[in-house]
PDB file of C-alpha atoms in Angstrom:
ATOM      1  CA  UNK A   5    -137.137-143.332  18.237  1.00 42.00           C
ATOM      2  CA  UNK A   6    -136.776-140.411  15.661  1.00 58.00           C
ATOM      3  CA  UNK A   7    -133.433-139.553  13.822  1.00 58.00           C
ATOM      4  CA  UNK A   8    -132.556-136.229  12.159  1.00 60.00           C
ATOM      5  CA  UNK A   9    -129.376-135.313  10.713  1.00 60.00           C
ATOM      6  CA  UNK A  10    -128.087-132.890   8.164  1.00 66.00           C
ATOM      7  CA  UNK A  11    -128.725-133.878   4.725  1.00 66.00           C
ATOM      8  CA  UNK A  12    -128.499-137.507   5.860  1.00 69.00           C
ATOM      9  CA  UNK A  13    -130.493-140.122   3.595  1.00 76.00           C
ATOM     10  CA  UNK A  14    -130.080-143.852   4.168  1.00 74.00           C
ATOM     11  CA  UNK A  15    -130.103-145.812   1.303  1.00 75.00           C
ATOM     12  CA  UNK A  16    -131.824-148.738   4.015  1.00 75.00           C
ATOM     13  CA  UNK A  17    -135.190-148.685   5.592  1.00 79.00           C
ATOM     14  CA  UNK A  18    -134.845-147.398   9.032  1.00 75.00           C
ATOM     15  CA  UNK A  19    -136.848-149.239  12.046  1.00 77.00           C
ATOM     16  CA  UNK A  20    -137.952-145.761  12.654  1.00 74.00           C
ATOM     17  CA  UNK A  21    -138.549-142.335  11.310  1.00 81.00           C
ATOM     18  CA  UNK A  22    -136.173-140.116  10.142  1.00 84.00           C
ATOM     19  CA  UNK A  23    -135.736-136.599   9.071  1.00 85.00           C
ATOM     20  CA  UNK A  24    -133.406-135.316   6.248  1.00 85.00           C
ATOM     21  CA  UNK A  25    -132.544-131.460   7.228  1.00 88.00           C
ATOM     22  CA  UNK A  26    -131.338-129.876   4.358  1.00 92.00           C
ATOM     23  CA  UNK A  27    -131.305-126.220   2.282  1.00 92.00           C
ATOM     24  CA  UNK A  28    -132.195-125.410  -1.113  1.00 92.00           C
ATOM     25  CA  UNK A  29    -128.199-124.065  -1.715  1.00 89.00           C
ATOM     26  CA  UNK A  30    -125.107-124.496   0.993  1.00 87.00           C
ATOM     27  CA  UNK A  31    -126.438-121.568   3.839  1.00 89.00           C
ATOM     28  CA  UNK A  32    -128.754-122.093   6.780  1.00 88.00           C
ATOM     29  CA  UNK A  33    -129.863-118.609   6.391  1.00 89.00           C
ATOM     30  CA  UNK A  34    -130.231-116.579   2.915  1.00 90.00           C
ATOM     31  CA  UNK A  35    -126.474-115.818   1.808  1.00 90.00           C
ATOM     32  CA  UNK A  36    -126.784-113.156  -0.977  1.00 86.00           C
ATOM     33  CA  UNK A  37    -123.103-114.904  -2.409  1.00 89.00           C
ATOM     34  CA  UNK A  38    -125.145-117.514  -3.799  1.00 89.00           C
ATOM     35  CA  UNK A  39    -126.579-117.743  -6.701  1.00 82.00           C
ATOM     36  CA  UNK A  40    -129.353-120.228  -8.786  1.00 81.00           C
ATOM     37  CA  UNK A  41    -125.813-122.022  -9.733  1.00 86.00           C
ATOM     38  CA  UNK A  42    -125.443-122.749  -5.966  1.00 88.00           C
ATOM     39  CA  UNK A  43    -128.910-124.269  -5.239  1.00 92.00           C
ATOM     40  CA  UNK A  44    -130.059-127.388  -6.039  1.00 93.00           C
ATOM     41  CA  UNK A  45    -132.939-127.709  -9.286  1.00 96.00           C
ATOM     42  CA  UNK A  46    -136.031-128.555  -9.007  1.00 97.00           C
ATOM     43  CA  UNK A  47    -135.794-131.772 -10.122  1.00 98.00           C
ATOM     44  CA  UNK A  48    -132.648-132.918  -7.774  1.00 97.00           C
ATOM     45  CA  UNK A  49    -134.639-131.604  -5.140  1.00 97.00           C
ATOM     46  CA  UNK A  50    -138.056-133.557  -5.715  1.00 98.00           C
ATOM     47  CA  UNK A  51    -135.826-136.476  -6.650  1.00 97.00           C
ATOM     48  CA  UNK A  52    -134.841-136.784  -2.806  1.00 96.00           C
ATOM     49  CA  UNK A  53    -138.033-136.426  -1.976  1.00 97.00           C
ATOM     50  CA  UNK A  54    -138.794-139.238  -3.327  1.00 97.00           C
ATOM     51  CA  UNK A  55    -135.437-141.411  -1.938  1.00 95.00           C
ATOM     52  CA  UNK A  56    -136.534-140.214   1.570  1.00 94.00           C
ATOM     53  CA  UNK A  57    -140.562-141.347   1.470  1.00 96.00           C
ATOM     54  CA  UNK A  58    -139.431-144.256  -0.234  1.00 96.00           C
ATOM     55  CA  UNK A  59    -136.851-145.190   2.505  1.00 94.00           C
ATOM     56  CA  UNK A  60    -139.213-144.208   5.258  1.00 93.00           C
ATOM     57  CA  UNK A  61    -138.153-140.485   5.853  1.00 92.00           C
ATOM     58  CA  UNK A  62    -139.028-136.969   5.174  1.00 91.00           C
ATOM     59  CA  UNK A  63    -137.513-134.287   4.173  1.00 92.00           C
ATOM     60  CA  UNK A  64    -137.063-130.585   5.714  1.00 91.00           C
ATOM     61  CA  UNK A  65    -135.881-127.836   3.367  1.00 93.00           C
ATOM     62  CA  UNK A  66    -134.706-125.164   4.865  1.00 92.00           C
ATOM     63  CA  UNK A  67    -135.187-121.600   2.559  1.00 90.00           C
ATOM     64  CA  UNK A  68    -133.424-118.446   3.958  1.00 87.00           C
ATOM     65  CA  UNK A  69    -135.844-115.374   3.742  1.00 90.00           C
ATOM     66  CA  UNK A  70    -134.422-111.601   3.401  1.00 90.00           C
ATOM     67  CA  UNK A  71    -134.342-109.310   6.204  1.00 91.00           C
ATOM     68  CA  UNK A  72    -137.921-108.553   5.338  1.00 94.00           C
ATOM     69  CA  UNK A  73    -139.400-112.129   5.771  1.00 92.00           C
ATOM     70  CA  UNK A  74    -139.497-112.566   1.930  1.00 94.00           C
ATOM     71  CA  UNK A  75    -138.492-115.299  -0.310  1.00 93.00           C
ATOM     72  CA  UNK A  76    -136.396-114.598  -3.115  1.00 91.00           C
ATOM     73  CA  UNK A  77    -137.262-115.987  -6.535  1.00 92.00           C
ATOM     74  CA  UNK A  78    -134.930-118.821  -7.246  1.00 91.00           C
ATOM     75  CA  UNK A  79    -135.822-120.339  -3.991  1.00 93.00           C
ATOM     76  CA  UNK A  80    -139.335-119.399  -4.555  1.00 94.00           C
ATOM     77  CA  UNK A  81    -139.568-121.213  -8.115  1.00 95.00           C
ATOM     78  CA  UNK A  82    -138.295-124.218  -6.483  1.00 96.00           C
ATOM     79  CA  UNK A  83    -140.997-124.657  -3.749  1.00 96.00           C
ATOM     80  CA  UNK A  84    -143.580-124.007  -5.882  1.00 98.00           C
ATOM     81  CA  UNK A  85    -142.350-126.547  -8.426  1.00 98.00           C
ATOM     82  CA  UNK A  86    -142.330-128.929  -5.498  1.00 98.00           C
ATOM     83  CA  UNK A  87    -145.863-127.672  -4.852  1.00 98.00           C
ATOM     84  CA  UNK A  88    -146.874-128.658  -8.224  1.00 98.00           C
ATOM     85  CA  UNK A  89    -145.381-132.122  -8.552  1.00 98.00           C
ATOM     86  CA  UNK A  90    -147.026-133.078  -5.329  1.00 98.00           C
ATOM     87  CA  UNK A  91    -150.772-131.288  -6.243  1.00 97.00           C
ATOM     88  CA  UNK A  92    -150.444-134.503  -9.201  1.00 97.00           C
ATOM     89  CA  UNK A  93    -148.424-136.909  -6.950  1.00 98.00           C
ATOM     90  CA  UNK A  94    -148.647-136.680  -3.968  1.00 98.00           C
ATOM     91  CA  UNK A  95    -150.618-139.849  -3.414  1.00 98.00           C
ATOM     92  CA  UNK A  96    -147.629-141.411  -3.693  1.00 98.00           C
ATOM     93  CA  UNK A  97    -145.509-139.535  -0.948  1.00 98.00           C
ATOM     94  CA  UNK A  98    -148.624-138.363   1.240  1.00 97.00           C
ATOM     95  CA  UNK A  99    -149.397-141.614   3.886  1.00 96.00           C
ATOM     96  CA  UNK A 100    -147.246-143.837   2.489  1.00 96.00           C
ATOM     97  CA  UNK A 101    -144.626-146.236   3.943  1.00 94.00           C
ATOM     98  CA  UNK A 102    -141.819-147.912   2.490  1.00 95.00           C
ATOM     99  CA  UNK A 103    -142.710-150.891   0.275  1.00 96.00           C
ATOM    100  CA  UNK A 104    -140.950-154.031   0.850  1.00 95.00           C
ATOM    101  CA  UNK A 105    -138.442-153.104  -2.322  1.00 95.00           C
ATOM    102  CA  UNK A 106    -137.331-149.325  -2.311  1.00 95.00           C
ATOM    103  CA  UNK A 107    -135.975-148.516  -5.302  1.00 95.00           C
ATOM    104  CA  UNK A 108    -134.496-150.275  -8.930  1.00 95.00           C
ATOM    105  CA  UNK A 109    -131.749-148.815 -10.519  1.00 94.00           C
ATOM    106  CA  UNK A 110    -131.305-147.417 -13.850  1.00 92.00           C
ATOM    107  CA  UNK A 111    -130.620-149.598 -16.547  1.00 90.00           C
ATOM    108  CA  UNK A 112    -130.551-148.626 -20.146  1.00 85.00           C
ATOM    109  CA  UNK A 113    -133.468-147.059 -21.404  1.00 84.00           C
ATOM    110  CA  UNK A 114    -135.119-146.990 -17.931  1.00 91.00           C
ATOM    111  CA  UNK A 115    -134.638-144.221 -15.035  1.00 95.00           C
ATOM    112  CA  UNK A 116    -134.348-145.084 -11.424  1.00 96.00           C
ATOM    113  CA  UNK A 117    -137.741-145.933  -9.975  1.00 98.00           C
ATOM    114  CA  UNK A 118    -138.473-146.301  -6.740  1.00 97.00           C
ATOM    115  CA  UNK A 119    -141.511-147.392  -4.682  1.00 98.00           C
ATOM    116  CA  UNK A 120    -143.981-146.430  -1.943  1.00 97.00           C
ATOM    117  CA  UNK A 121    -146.610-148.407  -0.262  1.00 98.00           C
ATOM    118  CA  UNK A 122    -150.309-146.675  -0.104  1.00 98.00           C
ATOM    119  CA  UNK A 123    -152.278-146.912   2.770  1.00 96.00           C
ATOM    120  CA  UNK A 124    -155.274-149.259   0.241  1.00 96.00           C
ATOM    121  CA  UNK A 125    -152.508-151.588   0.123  1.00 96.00           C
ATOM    122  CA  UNK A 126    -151.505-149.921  -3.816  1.00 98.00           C
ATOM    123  CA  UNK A 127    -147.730-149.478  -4.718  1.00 98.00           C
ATOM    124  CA  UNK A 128    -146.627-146.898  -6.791  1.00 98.00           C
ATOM    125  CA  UNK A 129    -143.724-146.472  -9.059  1.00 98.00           C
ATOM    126  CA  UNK A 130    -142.131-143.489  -9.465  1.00 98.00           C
ATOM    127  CA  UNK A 131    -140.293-142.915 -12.683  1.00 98.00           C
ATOM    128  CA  UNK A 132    -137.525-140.443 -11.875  1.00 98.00           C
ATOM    129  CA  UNK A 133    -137.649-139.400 -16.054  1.00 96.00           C
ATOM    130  CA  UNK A 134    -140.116-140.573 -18.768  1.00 95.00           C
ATOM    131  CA  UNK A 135    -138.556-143.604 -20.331  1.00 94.00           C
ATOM    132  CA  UNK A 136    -137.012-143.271 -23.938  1.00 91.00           C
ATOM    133  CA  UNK A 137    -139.402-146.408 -24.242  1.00 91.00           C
ATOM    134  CA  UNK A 138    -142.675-147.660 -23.732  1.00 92.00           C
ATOM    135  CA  UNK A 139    -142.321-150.524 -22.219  1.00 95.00           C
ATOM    136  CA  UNK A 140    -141.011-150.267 -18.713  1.00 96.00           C
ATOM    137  CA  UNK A 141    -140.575-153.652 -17.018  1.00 96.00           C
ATOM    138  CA  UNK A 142    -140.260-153.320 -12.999  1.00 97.00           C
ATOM    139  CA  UNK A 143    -138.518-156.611 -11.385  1.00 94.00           C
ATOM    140  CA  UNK A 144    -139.756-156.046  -7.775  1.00 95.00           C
ATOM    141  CA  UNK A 145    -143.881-155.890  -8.206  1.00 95.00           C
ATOM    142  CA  UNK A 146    -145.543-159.134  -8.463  1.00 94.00           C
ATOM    143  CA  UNK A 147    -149.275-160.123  -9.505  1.00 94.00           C
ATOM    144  CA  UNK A 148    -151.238-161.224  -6.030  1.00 93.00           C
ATOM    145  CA  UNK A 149    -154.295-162.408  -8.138  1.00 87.00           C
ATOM    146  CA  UNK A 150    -154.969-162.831 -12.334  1.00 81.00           C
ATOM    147  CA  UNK A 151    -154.579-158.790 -13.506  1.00 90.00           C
ATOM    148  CA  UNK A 152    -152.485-156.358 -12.217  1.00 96.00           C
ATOM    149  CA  UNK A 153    -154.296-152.196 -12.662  1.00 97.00           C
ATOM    150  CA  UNK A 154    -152.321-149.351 -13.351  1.00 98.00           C
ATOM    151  CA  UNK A 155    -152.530-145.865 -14.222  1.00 98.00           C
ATOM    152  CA  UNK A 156    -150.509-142.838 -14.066  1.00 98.00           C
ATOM    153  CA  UNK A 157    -151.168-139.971 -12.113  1.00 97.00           C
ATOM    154  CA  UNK A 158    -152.407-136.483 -13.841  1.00 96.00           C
ATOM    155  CA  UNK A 159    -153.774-133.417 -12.491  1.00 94.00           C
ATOM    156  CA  UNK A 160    -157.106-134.891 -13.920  1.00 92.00           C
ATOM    157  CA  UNK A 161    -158.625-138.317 -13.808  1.00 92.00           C
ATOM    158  CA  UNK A 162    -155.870-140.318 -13.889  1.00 92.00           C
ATOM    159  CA  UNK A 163    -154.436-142.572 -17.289  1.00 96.00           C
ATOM    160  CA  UNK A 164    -154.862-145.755 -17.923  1.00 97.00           C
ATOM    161  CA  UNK A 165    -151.426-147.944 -18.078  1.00 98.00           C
ATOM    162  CA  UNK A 166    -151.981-151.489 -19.850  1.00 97.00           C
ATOM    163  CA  UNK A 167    -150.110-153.821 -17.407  1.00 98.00           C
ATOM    164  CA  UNK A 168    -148.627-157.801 -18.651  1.00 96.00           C
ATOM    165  CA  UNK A 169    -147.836-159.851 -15.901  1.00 96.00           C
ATOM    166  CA  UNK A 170    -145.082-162.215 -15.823  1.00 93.00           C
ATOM    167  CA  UNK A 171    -143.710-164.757 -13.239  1.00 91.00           C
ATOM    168  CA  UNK A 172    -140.385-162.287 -12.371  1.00 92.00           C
ATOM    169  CA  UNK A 173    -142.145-159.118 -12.554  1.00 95.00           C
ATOM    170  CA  UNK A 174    -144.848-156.716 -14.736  1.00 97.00           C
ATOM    171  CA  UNK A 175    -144.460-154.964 -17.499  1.00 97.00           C
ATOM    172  CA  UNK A 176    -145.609-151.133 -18.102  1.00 98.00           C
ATOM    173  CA  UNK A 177    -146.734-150.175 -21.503  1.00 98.00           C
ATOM    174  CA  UNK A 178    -146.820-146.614 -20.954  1.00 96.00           C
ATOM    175  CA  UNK A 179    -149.220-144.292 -23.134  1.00 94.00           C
ATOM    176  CA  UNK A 180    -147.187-142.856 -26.081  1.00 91.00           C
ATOM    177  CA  UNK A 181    -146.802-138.966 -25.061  1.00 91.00           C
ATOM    178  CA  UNK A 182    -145.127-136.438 -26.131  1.00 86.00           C
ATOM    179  CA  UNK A 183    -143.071-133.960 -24.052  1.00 84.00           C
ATOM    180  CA  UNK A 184    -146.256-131.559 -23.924  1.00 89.00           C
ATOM    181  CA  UNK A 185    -148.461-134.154 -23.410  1.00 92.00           C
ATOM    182  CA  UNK A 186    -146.572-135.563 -19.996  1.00 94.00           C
ATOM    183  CA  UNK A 187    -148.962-135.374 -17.028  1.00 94.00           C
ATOM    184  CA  UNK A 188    -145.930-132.741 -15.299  1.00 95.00           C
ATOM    185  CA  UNK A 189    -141.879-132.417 -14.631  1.00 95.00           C
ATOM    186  CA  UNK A 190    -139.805-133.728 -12.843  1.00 97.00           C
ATOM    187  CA  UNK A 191    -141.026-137.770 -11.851  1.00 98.00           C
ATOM    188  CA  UNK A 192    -143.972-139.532 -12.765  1.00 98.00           C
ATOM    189  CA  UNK A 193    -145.568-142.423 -10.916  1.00 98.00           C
ATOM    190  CA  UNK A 194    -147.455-145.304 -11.618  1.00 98.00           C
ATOM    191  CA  UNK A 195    -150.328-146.259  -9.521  1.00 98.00           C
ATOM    192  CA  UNK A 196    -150.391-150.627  -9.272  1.00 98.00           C
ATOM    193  CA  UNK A 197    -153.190-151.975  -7.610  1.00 98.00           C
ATOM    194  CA  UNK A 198    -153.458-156.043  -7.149  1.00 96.00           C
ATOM    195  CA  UNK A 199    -149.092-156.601  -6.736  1.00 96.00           C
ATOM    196  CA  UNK A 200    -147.023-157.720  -3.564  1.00 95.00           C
TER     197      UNK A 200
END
């Protein structure tokens, strides 16, 4: 069975897919009364995204084109920062399937991450900011063998993440970067390989 609803996202797995509908601002169709105030960032809108793949969903986003079938900026600038989180991280959203934990909370220093299950068996985290620290400790992901890989995921080869295992959970010591230096905007995601 299939379920699609206006700007519906379950905060549970479904036993099925599921569709969030939803616009970049408040209209269905391109209402010249709103303005960039009225639509949803970038970031808010690659953030559920990421809360729909993770729960086993996907998202719709409806633009409204003028008259003449084009798209005008502020909706534009969205979908193509969309286009370029996903050209870096879209392993993480493209074929995946909910991973047995979905998401862990914000505490502290640390954002909300949540978590998606690759196809090779490889969870990633996704960071929904870059920690104020490096050292990002993730309670759900635990070591199947001796040595837990992970790197995050750049528009080149991808960096190397030193990993420490420990009975509750792993450790992240993420590379020291500055704002410049971070691999894009928005989210940034961990590839693990070797965790259950």
């Amino acid at each position: 069975s299939f379920t699609c609803q206006d700007r519906s996202q379950p905060q549970t797995p479904q036993h099925h897919l599921w569709m969030d509908a939803m616009t970049i601002g408040s209209s269905w169709g391109l209402n010249r009364m709103e303005g960039p105030e009225q639509y949803q960032n970038s970031t808010q809108l690659i953030h559920i995204l990421i809360n729909n793949v993770a729960y086993g969903g996907v998202l719709t986003l409806n633009v409204g084109p003028a008259a003449d079938g084009r798209i005008i900026p502020a909706q534009q600038e969205r979908l193509l920062d969309m286009g370029d989180w996903l050209s870096v991280n879209g392993a993480a959203i493209y074929h995946t399937k909910p991973w047995r934990e979905q998401k862990q909370n914000a505490t502290g220093a640390l954002p909300e991450i949540y978590y998606t299950l690759g196809k090779g068996g490889e969870v990633y985290a996704i960071l929904t900011a870059w920690p104020t620290t490096d050292e990002v400790n993730l309670d759900a992901p635990l070591a199947s063998g001796g040595v837990v890989n992970g790197s995050l995921l750049t528009a080149g080869a991808p960096m190397t993440v030193k990993v420490t295992v420990h009975t509750s959970g792993v450790t992240l010591h993420l590379p020291a970067l500055r704002p410049g230096q971070l691999p894009c905007k928005h989210a940034y995601v961990v590839k693990l390989e070797g965790v259950k």
